[in-house]
Amino acid sequence: MALKILDSCINCDMCDPECPNGAITLGEEIYEIDVDKCTECIGHYDKPTCVSVCPIDCVKPDTDNVENEEVLLAKFIRLHG
Ligand code: SF4
Ligand code: SF4
């Protein structure tokens, strides 16, 4: 599934440049993840890199957007050919 950033985000800007899909952008108040671009880092890393770099652990699974590995891989192929 895609990931989401919680309201506790402190806008530290650590995650944005690390996302291989350009899925993270600064929204009106905090950073946000584009569901259509988040692949859980499948195809790039063994685990979500935004989770790894976030200093306050505020990136969590988006249970409203549950996707299996097949769907995530298809998204990776669509984004990167
Ligand atoms: S899990 Fe990976 S693809 Fe998804 S937002 Fe985080 S860094 Fe980007
Ligand atoms: S690394 Fe965490 S606290 Fe920093 S901008 Fe990203 S989600 Fe927010």
JSON list of C-alpha atoms and ligand atoms in Angstrom, two decimals:
[
{"chain": "A", "resi": 1, "resn": "MET", "atom": "CA", "xyz": [0.00, 0.00, 0.00]},
{"chain": "A", "resi": 2, "resn": "ALA", "atom": "CA", "xyz": [1.02, 3.58, -0.32]},
{"chain": "A", "resi": 3, "resn": "LEU", "atom": "CA", "xyz": [2.35, 5.36, 2.71]},
{"chain": "A", "resi": 4, "resn": "LYS", "atom": "CA", "xyz": [1.06, 8.54, 4.30]},
{"chain": "A", "resi": 5, "resn": "ILE", "atom": "CA", "xyz": [2.62, 11.27, 6.37]},
{"chain": "A", "resi": 6, "resn": "LEU", "atom": "CA", "xyz": [0.99, 12.03, 9.69]},
{"chain": "A", "resi": 7, "resn": "ASP", "atom": "CA", "xyz": [0.09, 15.52, 10.93]},
{"chain": "A", "resi": 8, "resn": "SER", "atom": "CA", "xyz": [3.01, 15.33, 13.35]},
{"chain": "A", "resi": 9, "resn": "CYS", "atom": "CA", "xyz": [5.42, 15.91, 10.41]},
{"chain": "A", "resi": 10, "resn": "ILE", "atom": "CA", "xyz": [7.91, 18.67, 11.29]},
{"chain": "A", "resi": 11, "resn": "ASN", "atom": "CA", "xyz": [8.71, 19.57, 7.65]},
{"chain": "A", "resi": 12, "resn": "CYS", "atom": "CA", "xyz": [12.36, 18.65, 8.08]},
{"chain": "A", "resi": 13, "resn": "ASP", "atom": "CA", "xyz": [12.72, 17.91, 4.34]},
{"chain": "A", "resi": 14, "resn": "MET", "atom": "CA", "xyz": [14.64, 14.69, 4.88]},
{"chain": "A", "resi": 15, "resn": "CYS", "atom": "CA", "xyz": [12.25, 12.44, 2.98]},
{"chain": "A", "resi": 16, "resn": "ASP", "atom": "CA", "xyz": [11.45, 14.53, -0.10]},
{"chain": "A", "resi": 17, "resn": "PRO", "atom": "CA", "xyz": [14.84, 14.24, -1.87]},
{"chain": "A", "resi": 18, "resn": "GLU", "atom": "CA", "xyz": [15.15, 10.55, -1.01]},
{"chain": "A", "resi": 19, "resn": "CYS", "atom": "CA", "xyz": [11.97, 9.35, -2.71]},
{"chain": "A", "resi": 20, "resn": "PRO", "atom": "CA", "xyz": [12.90, 7.56, -5.97]},
{"chain": "A", "resi": 21, "resn": "ASN", "atom": "CA", "xyz": [9.47, 8.32, -7.45]},
{"chain": "A", "resi": 22, "resn": "GLY", "atom": "CA", "xyz": [9.14, 12.00, -6.66]},
{"chain": "A", "resi": 23, "resn": "ALA", "atom": "CA", "xyz": [6.05, 11.10, -4.68]},
{"chain": "A", "resi": 24, "resn": "ILE", "atom": "CA", "xyz": [6.71, 13.45, -1.74]},
{"chain": "A", "resi": 25, "resn": "THR", "atom": "CA", "xyz": [5.95, 17.15, -1.95]},
{"chain": "A", "resi": 26, "resn": "LEU", "atom": "CA", "xyz": [5.32, 19.94, 0.48]},
{"chain": "A", "resi": 27, "resn": "GLY", "atom": "CA", "xyz": [1.57, 20.49, 0.83]},
{"chain": "A", "resi": 28, "resn": "GLU", "atom": "CA", "xyz": [-0.16, 23.45, 2.38]},
{"chain": "A", "resi": 29, "resn": "GLU", "atom": "CA", "xyz": [1.04, 22.59, 5.88]},
{"chain": "A", "resi": 30, "resn": "ILE", "atom": "CA", "xyz": [3.12, 19.43, 5.85]},
{"chain": "A", "resi": 31, "resn": "TYR", "atom": "CA", "xyz": [4.75, 17.08, 3.39]},
{"chain": "A", "resi": 32, "resn": "GLU", "atom": "CA", "xyz": [2.40, 14.78, 1.50]},
{"chain": "A", "resi": 33, "resn": "ILE", "atom": "CA", "xyz": [2.72, 11.51, -0.45]},
{"chain": "A", "resi": 34, "resn": "ASP", "atom": "CA", "xyz": [1.08, 11.10, -3.87]},
{"chain": "A", "resi": 35, "resn": "VAL", "atom": "CA", "xyz": [-0.69, 7.74, -3.75]},
{"chain": "A", "resi": 36, "resn": "ASP", "atom": "CA", "xyz": [-0.31, 7.33, -7.52]},
{"chain": "A", "resi": 37, "resn": "LYS", "atom": "CA", "xyz": [3.48, 7.52, -7.25]},
{"chain": "A", "resi": 38, "resn": "CYS", "atom": "CA", "xyz": [4.27, 5.71, -3.99]},
{"chain": "A", "resi": 39, "resn": "THR", "atom": "CA", "xyz": [5.41, 2.13, -4.56]},
{"chain": "A", "resi": 40, "resn": "GLU", "atom": "CA", "xyz": [6.70, 1.46, -1.03]},
{"chain": "A", "resi": 41, "resn": "CYS", "atom": "CA", "xyz": [10.04, 1.80, -2.82]},
{"chain": "A", "resi": 42, "resn": "ILE", "atom": "CA", "xyz": [9.60, -1.57, -4.56]},
{"chain": "A", "resi": 43, "resn": "GLY", "atom": "CA", "xyz": [12.14, -1.83, -7.38]},
{"chain": "A", "resi": 44, "resn": "HIS", "atom": "CA", "xyz": [14.50, 0.59, -5.66]},
{"chain": "A", "resi": 45, "resn": "TYR", "atom": "CA", "xyz": [14.98, -0.36, -2.02]},
{"chain": "A", "resi": 46, "resn": "ASP", "atom": "CA", "xyz": [14.24, -3.26, 0.31]},
{"chain": "A", "resi": 47, "resn": "LYS", "atom": "CA", "xyz": [12.10, -1.04, 2.51]},
{"chain": "A", "resi": 48, "resn": "PRO", "atom": "CA", "xyz": [10.48, 2.39, 2.26]},
{"chain": "A", "resi": 49, "resn": "THR", "atom": "CA", "xyz": [13.30, 4.89, 2.35]},
{"chain": "A", "resi": 50, "resn": "CYS", "atom": "CA", "xyz": [11.10, 7.74, 3.60]},
{"chain": "A", "resi": 51, "resn": "VAL", "atom": "CA", "xyz": [10.37, 5.68, 6.69]},
{"chain": "A", "resi": 52, "resn": "SER", "atom": "CA", "xyz": [14.08, 5.05, 7.17]},
{"chain": "A", "resi": 53, "resn": "VAL", "atom": "CA", "xyz": [15.07, 8.71, 7.02]},
{"chain": "A", "resi": 54, "resn": "CYS", "atom": "CA", "xyz": [12.20, 10.26, 8.97]},
{"chain": "A", "resi": 55, "resn": "PRO", "atom": "CA", "xyz": [13.59, 11.38, 12.35]},
{"chain": "A", "resi": 56, "resn": "ILE", "atom": "CA", "xyz": [10.24, 11.27, 14.12]},
{"chain": "A", "resi": 57, "resn": "ASP", "atom": "CA", "xyz": [8.74, 8.12, 12.59]},
{"chain": "A", "resi": 58, "resn": "CYS", "atom": "CA", "xyz": [5.67, 9.87, 11.18]},
{"chain": "A", "resi": 59, "resn": "VAL", "atom": "CA", "xyz": [5.40, 7.99, 7.86]},
{"chain": "A", "resi": 60, "resn": "LYS", "atom": "CA", "xyz": [2.91, 5.15, 8.19]},
{"chain": "A", "resi": 61, "resn": "PRO", "atom": "CA", "xyz": [0.98, 2.72, 5.96]},
{"chain": "A", "resi": 62, "resn": "ASP", "atom": "CA", "xyz": [-2.03, 4.33, 4.29]},
{"chain": "A", "resi": 63, "resn": "THR", "atom": "CA", "xyz": [-4.75, 1.84, 5.15]},
{"chain": "A", "resi": 64, "resn": "ASP", "atom": "CA", "xyz": [-7.16, 3.66, 2.85]},
{"chain": "A", "resi": 65, "resn": "ASN", "atom": "CA", "xyz": [-4.95, 2.69, -0.10]},
{"chain": "A", "resi": 66, "resn": "VAL", "atom": "CA", "xyz": [-4.09, -0.96, 0.34]},
{"chain": "A", "resi": 67, "resn": "GLU", "atom": "CA", "xyz": [-2.17, -2.43, -2.63]},
{"chain": "A", "resi": 68, "resn": "ASN", "atom": "CA", "xyz": [-0.49, -5.80, -3.08]},
{"chain": "A", "resi": 69, "resn": "GLU", "atom": "CA", "xyz": [3.03, -6.31, -4.45]},
{"chain": "A", "resi": 70, "resn": "GLU", "atom": "CA", "xyz": [1.74, -6.96, -7.98]},
{"chain": "A", "resi": 71, "resn": "VAL", "atom": "CA", "xyz": [-0.03, -3.59, -8.05]},
{"chain": "A", "resi": 72, "resn": "LEU", "atom": "CA", "xyz": [3.00, -1.83, -6.62]},
{"chain": "A", "resi": 73, "resn": "LEU", "atom": "CA", "xyz": [5.26, -3.42, -9.23]},
{"chain": "A", "resi": 74, "resn": "ALA", "atom": "CA", "xyz": [2.89, -2.36, -12.01]},
{"chain": "A", "resi": 75, "resn": "LYS", "atom": "CA", "xyz": [3.07, 1.18, -10.63]},
{"chain": "A", "resi": 76, "resn": "PHE", "atom": "CA", "xyz": [6.87, 0.99, -10.64]},
{"chain": "A", "resi": 77, "resn": "ILE", "atom": "CA", "xyz": [6.85, -0.10, -14.30]},
{"chain": "A", "resi": 78, "resn": "ARG", "atom": "CA", "xyz": [4.41, 2.65, -15.24]},
{"chain": "A", "resi": 79, "resn": "LEU", "atom": "CA", "xyz": [6.60, 5.26, -13.55]},
{"chain": "A", "resi": 80, "resn": "HIS", "atom": "CA", "xyz": [9.98, 4.01, -14.76]},
{"chain": "A", "resi": 81, "resn": "GLY", "atom": "CA", "xyz": [9.28, 1.96, -17.86]},
{"chain": "B", "resi": 1, "resn": "SF4", "atom": "S1", "xyz": [7.75, 4.58, 0.32]},
{"chain": "B", "resi": 1, "resn": "SF4", "atom": "FE1", "xyz": [9.29, 5.09, -1.23]},
{"chain": "B", "resi": 1, "resn": "SF4", "atom": "S2", "xyz": [8.06, 5.57, -3.03]},
{"chain": "B", "resi": 1, "resn": "SF4", "atom": "FE2", "xyz": [6.68, 5.74, -1.28]},
{"chain": "B", "resi": 1, "resn": "SF4", "atom": "S3", "xyz": [6.80, 7.89, -0.67]},
{"chain": "B", "resi": 1, "resn": "SF4", "atom": "FE3", "xyz": [8.28, 6.76, 0.57]},
{"chain": "B", "resi": 1, "resn": "SF4", "atom": "S4", "xyz": [10.21, 7.00, -0.51]},
{"chain": "B", "resi": 1, "resn": "SF4", "atom": "FE4", "xyz": [8.56, 7.51, -1.97]},
{"chain": "B", "resi": 2, "resn": "SF4", "atom": "S1", "xyz": [11.18, 13.08, 7.12]},
{"chain": "B", "resi": 2, "resn": "SF4", "atom": "FE1", "xyz": [9.34, 12.91, 8.40]},
{"chain": "B", "resi": 2, "resn": "SF4", "atom": "S2", "xyz": [9.22, 14.82, 9.56]},
{"chain": "B", "resi": 2, "resn": "SF4", "atom": "FE2", "xyz": [10.66, 15.14, 7.87]},
{"chain": "B", "resi": 2, "resn": "SF4", "atom": "S3", "xyz": [9.41, 16.06, 6.25]},
{"chain": "B", "resi": 2, "resn": "SF4", "atom": "FE3", "xyz": [9.46, 13.84, 5.90]},
{"chain": "B", "resi": 2, "resn": "SF4", "atom": "S4", "xyz": [7.65, 13.04, 6.96]},
{"chain": "B", "resi": 2, "resn": "SF4", "atom": "FE4", "xyz": [8.00, 15.10, 7.74]}
]
